[in-house]
Coordinates of C-alpha atoms and ligand atoms in Angstrom, one line a residue:
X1 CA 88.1 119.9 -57.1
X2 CA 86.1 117.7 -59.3
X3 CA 84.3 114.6 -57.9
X4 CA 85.5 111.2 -59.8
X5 CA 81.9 110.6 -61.2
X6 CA 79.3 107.4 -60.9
X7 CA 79.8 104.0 -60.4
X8 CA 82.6 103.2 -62.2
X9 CA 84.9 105.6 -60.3
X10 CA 83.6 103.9 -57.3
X11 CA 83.9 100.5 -58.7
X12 CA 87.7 101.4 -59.7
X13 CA 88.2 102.9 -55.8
X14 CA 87.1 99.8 -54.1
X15 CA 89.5 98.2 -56.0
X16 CA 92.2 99.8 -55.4
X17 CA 91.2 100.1 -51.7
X18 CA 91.3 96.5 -51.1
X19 CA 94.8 96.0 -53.1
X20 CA 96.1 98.6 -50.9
X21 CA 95.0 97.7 -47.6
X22 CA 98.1 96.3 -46.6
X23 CA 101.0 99.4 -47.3
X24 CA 97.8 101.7 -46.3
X25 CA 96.4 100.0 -43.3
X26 CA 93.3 101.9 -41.9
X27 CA 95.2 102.9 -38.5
X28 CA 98.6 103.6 -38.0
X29 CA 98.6 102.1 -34.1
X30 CA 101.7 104.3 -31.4
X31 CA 103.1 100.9 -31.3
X32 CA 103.7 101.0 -35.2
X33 CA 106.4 103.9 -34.6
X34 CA 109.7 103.1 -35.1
X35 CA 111.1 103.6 -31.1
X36 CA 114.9 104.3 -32.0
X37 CA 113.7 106.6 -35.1
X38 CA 111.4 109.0 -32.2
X39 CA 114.4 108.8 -29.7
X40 CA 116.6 109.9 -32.2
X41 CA 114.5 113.1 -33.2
X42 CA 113.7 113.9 -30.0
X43 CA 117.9 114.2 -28.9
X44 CA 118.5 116.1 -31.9
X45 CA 114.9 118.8 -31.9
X46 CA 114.5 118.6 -28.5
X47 CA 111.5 117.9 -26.5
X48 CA 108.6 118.2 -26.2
X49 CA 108.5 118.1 -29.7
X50 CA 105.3 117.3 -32.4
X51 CA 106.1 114.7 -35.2
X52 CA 103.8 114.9 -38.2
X53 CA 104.4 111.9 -41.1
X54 CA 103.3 113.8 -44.0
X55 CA 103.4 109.9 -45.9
X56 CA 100.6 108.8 -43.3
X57 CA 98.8 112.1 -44.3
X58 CA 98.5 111.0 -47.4
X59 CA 98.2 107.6 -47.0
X60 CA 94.6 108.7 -45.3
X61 CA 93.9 111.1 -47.9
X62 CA 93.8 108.4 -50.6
X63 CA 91.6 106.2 -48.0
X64 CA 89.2 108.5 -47.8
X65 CA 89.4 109.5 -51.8
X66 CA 88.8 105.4 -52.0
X67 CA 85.6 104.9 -50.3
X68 CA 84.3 108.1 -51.5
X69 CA 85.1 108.1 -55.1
X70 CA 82.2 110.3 -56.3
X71 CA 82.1 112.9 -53.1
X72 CA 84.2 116.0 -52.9
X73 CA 86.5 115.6 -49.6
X74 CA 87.3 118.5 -48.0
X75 CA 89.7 118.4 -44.8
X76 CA 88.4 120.8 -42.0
X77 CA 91.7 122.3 -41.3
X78 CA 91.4 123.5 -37.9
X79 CA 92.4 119.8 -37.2
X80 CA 95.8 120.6 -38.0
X81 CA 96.7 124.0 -40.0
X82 CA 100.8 123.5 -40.1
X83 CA 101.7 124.3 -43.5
X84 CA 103.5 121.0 -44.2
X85 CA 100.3 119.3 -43.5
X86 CA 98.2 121.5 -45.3
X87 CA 100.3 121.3 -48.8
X88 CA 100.1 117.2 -48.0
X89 CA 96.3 117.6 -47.9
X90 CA 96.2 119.5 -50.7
X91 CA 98.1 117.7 -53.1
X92 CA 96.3 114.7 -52.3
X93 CA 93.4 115.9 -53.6
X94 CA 91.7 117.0 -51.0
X95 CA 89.7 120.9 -50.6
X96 CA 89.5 122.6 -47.3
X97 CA 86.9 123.7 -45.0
X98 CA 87.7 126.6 -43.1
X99 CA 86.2 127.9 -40.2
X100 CA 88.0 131.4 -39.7
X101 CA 89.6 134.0 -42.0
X102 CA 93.0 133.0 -40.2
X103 CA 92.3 129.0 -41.9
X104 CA 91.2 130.7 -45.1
X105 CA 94.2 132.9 -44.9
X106 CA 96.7 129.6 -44.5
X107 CA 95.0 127.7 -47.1
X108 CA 95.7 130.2 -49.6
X109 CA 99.2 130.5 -48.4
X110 CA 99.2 126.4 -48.9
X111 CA 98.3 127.3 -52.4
X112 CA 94.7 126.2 -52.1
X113 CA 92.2 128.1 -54.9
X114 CA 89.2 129.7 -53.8
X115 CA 87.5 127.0 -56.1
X116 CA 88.5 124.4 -53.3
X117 CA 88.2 126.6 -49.9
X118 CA 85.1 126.6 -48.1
X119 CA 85.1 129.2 -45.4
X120 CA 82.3 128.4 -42.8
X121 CA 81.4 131.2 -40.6
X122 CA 80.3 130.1 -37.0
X123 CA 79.2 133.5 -35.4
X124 CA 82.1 135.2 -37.3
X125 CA 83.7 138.3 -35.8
X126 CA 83.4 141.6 -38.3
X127 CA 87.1 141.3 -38.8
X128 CA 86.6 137.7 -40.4
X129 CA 83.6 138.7 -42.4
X130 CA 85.9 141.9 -43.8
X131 CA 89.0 140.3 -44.7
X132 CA 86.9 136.7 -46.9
X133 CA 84.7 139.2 -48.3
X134 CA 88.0 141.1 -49.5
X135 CA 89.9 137.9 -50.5
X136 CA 86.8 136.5 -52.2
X137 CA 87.3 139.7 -54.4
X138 CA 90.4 137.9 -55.6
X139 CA 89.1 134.0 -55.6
X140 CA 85.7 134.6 -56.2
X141 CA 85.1 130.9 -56.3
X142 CA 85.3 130.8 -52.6
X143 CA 82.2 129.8 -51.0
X144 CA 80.8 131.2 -47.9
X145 CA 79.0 129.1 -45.4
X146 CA 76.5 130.8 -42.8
X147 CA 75.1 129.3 -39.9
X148 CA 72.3 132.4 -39.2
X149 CA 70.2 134.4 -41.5
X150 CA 71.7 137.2 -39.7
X151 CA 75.2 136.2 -41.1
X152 CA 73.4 136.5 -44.9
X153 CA 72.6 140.3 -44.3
X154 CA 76.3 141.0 -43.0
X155 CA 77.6 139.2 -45.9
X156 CA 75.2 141.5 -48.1
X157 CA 76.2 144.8 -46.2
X158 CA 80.3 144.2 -47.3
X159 CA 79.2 143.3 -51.2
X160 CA 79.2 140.1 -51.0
X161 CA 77.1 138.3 -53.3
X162 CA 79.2 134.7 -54.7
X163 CA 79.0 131.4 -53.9
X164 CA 76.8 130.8 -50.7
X165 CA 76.1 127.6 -49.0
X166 CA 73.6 127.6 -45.9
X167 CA 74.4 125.1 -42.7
X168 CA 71.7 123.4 -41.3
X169 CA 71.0 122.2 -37.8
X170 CA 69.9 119.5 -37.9
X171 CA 68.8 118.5 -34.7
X172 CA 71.2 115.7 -34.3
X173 CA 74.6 115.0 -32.5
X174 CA 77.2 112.7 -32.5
X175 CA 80.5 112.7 -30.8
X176 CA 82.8 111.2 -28.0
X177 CA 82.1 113.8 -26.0
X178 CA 79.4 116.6 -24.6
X179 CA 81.9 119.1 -25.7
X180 CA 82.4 118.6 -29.6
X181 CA 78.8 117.5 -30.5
X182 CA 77.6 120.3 -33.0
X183 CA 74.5 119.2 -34.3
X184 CA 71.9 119.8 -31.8
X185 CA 73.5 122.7 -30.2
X186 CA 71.8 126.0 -31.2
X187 CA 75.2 127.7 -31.7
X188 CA 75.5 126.0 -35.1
X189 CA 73.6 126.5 -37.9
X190 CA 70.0 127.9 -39.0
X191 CA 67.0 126.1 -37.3
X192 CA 66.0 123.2 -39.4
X193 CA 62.9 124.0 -40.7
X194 CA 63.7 127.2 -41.5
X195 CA 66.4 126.5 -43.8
X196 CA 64.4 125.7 -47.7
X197 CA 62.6 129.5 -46.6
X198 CA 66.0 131.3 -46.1
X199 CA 67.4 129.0 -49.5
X200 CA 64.6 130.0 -51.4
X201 CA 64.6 134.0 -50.3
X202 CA 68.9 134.2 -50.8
X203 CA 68.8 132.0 -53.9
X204 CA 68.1 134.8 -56.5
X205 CA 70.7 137.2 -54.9
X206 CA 73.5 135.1 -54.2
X207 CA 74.7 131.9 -55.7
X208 CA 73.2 129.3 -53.6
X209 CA 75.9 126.1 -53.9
X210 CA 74.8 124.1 -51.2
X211 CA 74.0 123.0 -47.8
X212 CA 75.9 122.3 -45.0
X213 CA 75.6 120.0 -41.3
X214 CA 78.0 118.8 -39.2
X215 CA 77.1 116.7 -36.0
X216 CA 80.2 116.7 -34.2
X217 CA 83.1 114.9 -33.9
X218 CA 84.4 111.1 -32.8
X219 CA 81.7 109.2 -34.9
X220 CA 82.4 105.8 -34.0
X221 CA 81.0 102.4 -35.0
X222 CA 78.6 102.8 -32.5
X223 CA 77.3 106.3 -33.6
X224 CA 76.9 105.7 -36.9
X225 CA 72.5 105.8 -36.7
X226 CA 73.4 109.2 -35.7
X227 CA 75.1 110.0 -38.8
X228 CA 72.5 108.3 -41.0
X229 CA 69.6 110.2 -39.3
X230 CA 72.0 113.3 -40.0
X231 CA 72.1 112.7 -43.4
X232 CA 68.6 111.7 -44.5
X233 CA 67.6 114.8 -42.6
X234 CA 69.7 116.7 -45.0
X235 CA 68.8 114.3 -47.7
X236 CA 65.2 115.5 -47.5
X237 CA 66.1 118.9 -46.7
X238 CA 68.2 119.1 -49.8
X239 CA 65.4 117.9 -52.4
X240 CA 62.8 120.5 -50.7
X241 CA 65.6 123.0 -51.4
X242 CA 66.0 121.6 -55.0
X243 CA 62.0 121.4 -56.1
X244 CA 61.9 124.8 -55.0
X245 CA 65.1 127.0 -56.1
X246 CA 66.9 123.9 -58.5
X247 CA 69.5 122.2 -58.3
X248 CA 72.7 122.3 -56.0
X249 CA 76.1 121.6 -56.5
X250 CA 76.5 119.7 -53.1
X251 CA 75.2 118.7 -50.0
X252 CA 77.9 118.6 -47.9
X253 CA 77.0 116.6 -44.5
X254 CA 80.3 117.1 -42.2
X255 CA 83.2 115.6 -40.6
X256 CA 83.4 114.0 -37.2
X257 CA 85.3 110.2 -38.7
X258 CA 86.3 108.9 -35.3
X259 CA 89.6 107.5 -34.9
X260 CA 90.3 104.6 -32.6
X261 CA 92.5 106.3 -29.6
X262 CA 92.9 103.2 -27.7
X263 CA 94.7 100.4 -28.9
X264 CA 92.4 97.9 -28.9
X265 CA 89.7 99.9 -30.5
X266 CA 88.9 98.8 -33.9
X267 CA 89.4 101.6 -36.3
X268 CA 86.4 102.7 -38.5
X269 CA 85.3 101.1 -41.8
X270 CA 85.0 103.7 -43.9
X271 CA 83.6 101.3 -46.6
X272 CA 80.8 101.2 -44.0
X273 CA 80.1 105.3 -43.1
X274 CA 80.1 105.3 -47.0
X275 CA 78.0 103.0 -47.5
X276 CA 75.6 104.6 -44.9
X277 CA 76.4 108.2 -46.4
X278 CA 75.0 107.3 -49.6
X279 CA 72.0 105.2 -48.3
X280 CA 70.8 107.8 -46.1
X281 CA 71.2 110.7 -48.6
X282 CA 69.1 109.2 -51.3
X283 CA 68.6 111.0 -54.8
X284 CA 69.9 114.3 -54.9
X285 CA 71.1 116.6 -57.8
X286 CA 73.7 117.5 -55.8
X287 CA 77.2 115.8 -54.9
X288 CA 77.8 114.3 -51.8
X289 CA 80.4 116.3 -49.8
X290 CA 82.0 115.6 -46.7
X291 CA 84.5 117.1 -44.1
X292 CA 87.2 114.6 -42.3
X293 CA 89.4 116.5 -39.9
X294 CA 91.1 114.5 -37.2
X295 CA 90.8 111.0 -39.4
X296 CA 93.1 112.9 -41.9
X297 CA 95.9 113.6 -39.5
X298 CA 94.9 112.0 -36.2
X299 CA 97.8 109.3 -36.2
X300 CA 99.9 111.0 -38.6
X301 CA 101.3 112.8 -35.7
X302 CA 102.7 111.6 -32.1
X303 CA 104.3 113.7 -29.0
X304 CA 107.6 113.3 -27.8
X305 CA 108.2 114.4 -24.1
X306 CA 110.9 113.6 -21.9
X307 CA 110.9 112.9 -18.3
X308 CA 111.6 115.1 -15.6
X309 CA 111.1 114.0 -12.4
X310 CA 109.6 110.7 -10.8
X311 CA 108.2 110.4 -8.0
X312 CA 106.5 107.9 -5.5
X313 CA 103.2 108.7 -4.6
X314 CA 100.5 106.4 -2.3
X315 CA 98.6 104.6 -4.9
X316 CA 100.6 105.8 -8.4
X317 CA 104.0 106.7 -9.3
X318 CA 104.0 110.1 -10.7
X319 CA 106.0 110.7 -13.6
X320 CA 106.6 114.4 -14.6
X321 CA 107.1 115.4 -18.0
X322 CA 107.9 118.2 -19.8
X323 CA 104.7 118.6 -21.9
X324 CA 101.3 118.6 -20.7
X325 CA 98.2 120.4 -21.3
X326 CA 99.4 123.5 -23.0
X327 CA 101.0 121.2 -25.4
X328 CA 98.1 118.6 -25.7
X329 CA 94.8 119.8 -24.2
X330 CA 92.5 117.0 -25.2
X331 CA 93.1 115.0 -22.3
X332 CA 92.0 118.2 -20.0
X333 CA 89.7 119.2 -22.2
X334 CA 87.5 116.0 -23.1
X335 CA 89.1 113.7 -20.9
X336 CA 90.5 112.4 -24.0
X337 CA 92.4 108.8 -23.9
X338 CA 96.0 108.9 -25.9
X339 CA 97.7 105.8 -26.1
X340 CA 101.7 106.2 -23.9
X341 CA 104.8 104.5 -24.6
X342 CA 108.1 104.6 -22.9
X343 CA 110.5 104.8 -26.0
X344 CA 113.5 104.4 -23.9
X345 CA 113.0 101.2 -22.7
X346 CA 114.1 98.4 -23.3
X347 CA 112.4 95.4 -22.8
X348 CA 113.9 94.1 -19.0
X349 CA 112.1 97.5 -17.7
X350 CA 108.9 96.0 -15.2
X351 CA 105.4 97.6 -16.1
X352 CA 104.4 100.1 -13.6
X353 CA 101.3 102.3 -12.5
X354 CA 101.8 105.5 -13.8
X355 CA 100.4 109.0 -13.5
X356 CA 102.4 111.0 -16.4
X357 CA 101.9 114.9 -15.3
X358 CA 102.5 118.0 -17.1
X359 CA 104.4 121.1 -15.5
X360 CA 101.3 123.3 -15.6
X361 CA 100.3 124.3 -12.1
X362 CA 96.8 122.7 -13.0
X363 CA 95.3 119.4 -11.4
X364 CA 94.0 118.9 -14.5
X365 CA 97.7 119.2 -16.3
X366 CA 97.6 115.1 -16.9
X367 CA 98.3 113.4 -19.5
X368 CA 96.7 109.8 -18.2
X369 CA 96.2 108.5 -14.7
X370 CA 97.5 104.8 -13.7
X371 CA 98.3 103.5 -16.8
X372 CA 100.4 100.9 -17.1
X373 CA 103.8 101.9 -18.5
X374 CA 107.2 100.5 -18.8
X375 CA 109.4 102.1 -15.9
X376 CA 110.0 105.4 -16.7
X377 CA 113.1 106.8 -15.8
X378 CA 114.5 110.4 -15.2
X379 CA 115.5 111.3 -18.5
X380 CA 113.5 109.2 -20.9
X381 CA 111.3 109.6 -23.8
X382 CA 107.6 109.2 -24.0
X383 CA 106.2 109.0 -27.3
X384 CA 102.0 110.2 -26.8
X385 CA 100.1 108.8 -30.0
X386 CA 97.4 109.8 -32.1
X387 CA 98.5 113.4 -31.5
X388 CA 98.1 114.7 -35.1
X389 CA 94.3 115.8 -34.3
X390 CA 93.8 119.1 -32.5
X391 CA 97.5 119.1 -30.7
X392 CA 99.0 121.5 -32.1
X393 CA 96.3 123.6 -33.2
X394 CA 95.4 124.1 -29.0
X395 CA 98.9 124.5 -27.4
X396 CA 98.6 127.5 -25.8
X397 CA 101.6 129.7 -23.3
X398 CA 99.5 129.6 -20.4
X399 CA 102.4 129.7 -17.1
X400 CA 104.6 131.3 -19.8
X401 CA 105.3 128.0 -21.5
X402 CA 107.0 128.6 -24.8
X403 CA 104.8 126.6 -27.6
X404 CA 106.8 123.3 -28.3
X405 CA 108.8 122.6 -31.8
X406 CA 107.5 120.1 -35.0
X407 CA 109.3 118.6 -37.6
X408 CA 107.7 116.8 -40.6
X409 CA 108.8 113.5 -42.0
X410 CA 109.0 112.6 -45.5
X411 CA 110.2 109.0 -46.4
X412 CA 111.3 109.0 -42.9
X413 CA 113.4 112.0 -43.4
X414 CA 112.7 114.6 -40.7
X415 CA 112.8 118.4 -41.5
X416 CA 112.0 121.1 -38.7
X417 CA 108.4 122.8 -39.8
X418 CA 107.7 125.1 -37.2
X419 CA 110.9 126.1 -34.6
X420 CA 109.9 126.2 -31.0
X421 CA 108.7 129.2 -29.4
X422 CA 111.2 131.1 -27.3
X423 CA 111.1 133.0 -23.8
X424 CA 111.5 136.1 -25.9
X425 CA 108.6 135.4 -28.2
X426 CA 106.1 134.8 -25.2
X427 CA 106.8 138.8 -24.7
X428 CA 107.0 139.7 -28.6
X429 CA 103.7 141.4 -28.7
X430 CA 104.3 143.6 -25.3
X431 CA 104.1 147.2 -25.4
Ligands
PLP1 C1 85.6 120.5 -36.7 C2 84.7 120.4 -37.9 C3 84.9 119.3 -38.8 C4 85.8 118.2 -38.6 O1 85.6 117.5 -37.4 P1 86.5 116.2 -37.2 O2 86.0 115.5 -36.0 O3 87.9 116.7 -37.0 O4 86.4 115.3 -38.4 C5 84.1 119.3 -39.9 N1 83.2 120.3 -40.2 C6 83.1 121.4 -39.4 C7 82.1 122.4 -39.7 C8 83.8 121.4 -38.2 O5 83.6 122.5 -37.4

């Protein structure tokens, strides 16, 4: 992955941002979605069922290739690690950022080099350390990310001694919620201030690439100072690393591009975080890297589930679906907001209050609470949007649910990418 260098690349992707703002618009809204086109897959795959548009992909790839013309992107692949996806990401230009050998595994199955796969440890398990070291032996471009000093002697004890790139923490967090801000929890990354010593003692031994912070995840319009403090923190950090070991091939400052969930949420203007990004990192020999996740497939992907049973409760009418939190856990999770529509409907159905539940014997098994929806009827179609981002990836079998199916679209054109899980698979690995 080579960045597009200096001004003129960045003058030529400005450009051909603005031309193509209007058949690559910078949010692809639930109410965008082609109704008939959703009811339609979900009669033929079934529900609940994941749709992923592998031409919205791509569509943000090039955004985020457009306002950061001279900065290696790499998507952080935990956001979404379907194969489909991944060889989208991939031939749009984009590296990866890994966070486990089972991401490094998949990207190199996606046909990703070790040139463009980052693998960033976070307390990694022996297993994980044992199986990068043993593919690194095989793509010994891969770089290796570590988060503790400790992780460096582990590394050293298996042989390893390539491309090494040290994560910082630097003190700062950002994200829509308590539970995905990174930056100023302990967990991640080496203290601060004790970063340029560990840089300087590795750099001889390995091959020290670069450094690494992440604050978390949701940045919004609002959060941005967070992200500029973030980055001249690493800004700084990086030329203390540079006047004493040299130079470094990037500083790479995260992910975390918030992506407006609710409707009337402006999306963000990546001109903008770009603008910051480069402000706030100041003159270093390195290039600027960073590391989108959900902005990269947040609203390529919706939910389809279908209605089970409706019923009327005091204050909300409950409307029971057949997908809930094993199949999306953010709202459980984060209390995350996803817009709802009724795709059946047509437009004589009255709005009503609704509570749309899950079939997980959980209170918290709810997809929204007293939301405004078109009627839903036994038997119809809700499409759940923005469900692209970390869907998928945390469906889980709890009360024996079966994992639900996804098909990928292309031009419109729907293919089945991963079949639904079975009653027989949730006792495959049984001895
Ligand atoms: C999760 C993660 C990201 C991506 O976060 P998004 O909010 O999905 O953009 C980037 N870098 C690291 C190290 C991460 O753990």
């Amino acid at each position: 992955m080579t960045a597009e260098g200096g001004d003129a690349g960045r003058t030529a992707g400005r450009t051909a941002g603005r031309t193509a703002d209007a058949e690559n618009p910078p949010v692809r809204r639930l109410s965008a979605w082609d109704a008939d086109g959703l009811v339609a897959l979900a009669e033929e795959y079934g529900t609940p069922l994941y749709v992923m548009d592998r031409d919205r992909v791509r569509q943000n790839c090039a955004r985020l290739r457009e306002a950061f013309p001279d900065a290696e992107v790499r998507y952080a692949v935990k956001a979404h690690t379907g194969r489909a996806v991944l060889e989208a990401v991939r031939e749009s230009g984009l590296a990866a950022e890994c966070a486990s050998a089972g991401e490094v595994e998949r990207a190199l199955a996606a046909g990703y080099e070790g040139a463009e796969i980052q693998y960033t440890a976070v307390n990694p398990p022996a297993r994980d350390l044992d199986h990068v070291v043993d593919r690194w032996r095989d793509h010994p471009e891969l770089t290796v990310t570590v988060g503790a000093a400790d992780t460096v002697d582990r590394l050293r004890e298996r042989g390893f001694d390539g491309r090494l790139c040290i994560r910082a923490n630097p003190g700062v967090g950002a994200g829509h919620h308590e539970k995905v801000r990174t930056g100023a929890n302990a967990k991640f990354g080496v203290p601060y201030d004790e970063v340029a010593d560990l840089a300087e003692s590795v750099a001889g031994e390995f091959e020290l690439v670069g450094l690494h912070a992440h604050a978390g995840s949701g940045i919004s319009g609002e959060d941005l100072s967070n992200h500029r403090e973030l980055v001249e923190r690493m800004g700084n950090l990086a030329r203390e690393v540079e006047s004493r070991v040299g130079p470094l091939e990037f500083v790479d400052v995260g992910g975390g591009f918030g992506v407006p969930y609710r409707e009337e949420e402006p999306p963000l203007d990546l001109e903008s975080v770009a603008d910051a990004t480069r402000e706030a990192l100041g003159d270093v020999s390195g290039t600027l890297a960073v590391e989108p996740g959900r902005y990269v497939v947040a609203d390529a992907g919706v939910l389809l589930a279908r209605v089970n049973t409706v019923k009327q409760a005091a204050d909300a009418t409950v409307v029971g679906v057949d997908a809930g939190m094993t199949t999306l856990l953010r709202p459980a999770m984060y209390d995350a907001y996803h817009e709802i529509r009724n795709i059946s409907s047509d437009d004589n159905d009255e709005a009503i209050s609704a509570t749309v539940a899950g079939p997980i014997c959980e209170s918290a098994d709810v997809l929204c609470e007293n939301r405004s929806l078109a009627n839903p009827r036994r038997g119809a179609y809700l499409a759940v949007g923005n469900a692209g981002a970390y869907g998928y990836e945390m469906a889980s079998t709890y009360n024996s649910r079966p994992r639900p199916a996804e098909v990928a679209l292309d031009g419109g054109k729907a293919r089945l990418v991963r079949r639904r899980e079975t009653l027989t698979d949730l006792t495959e690995l049984e001895q």
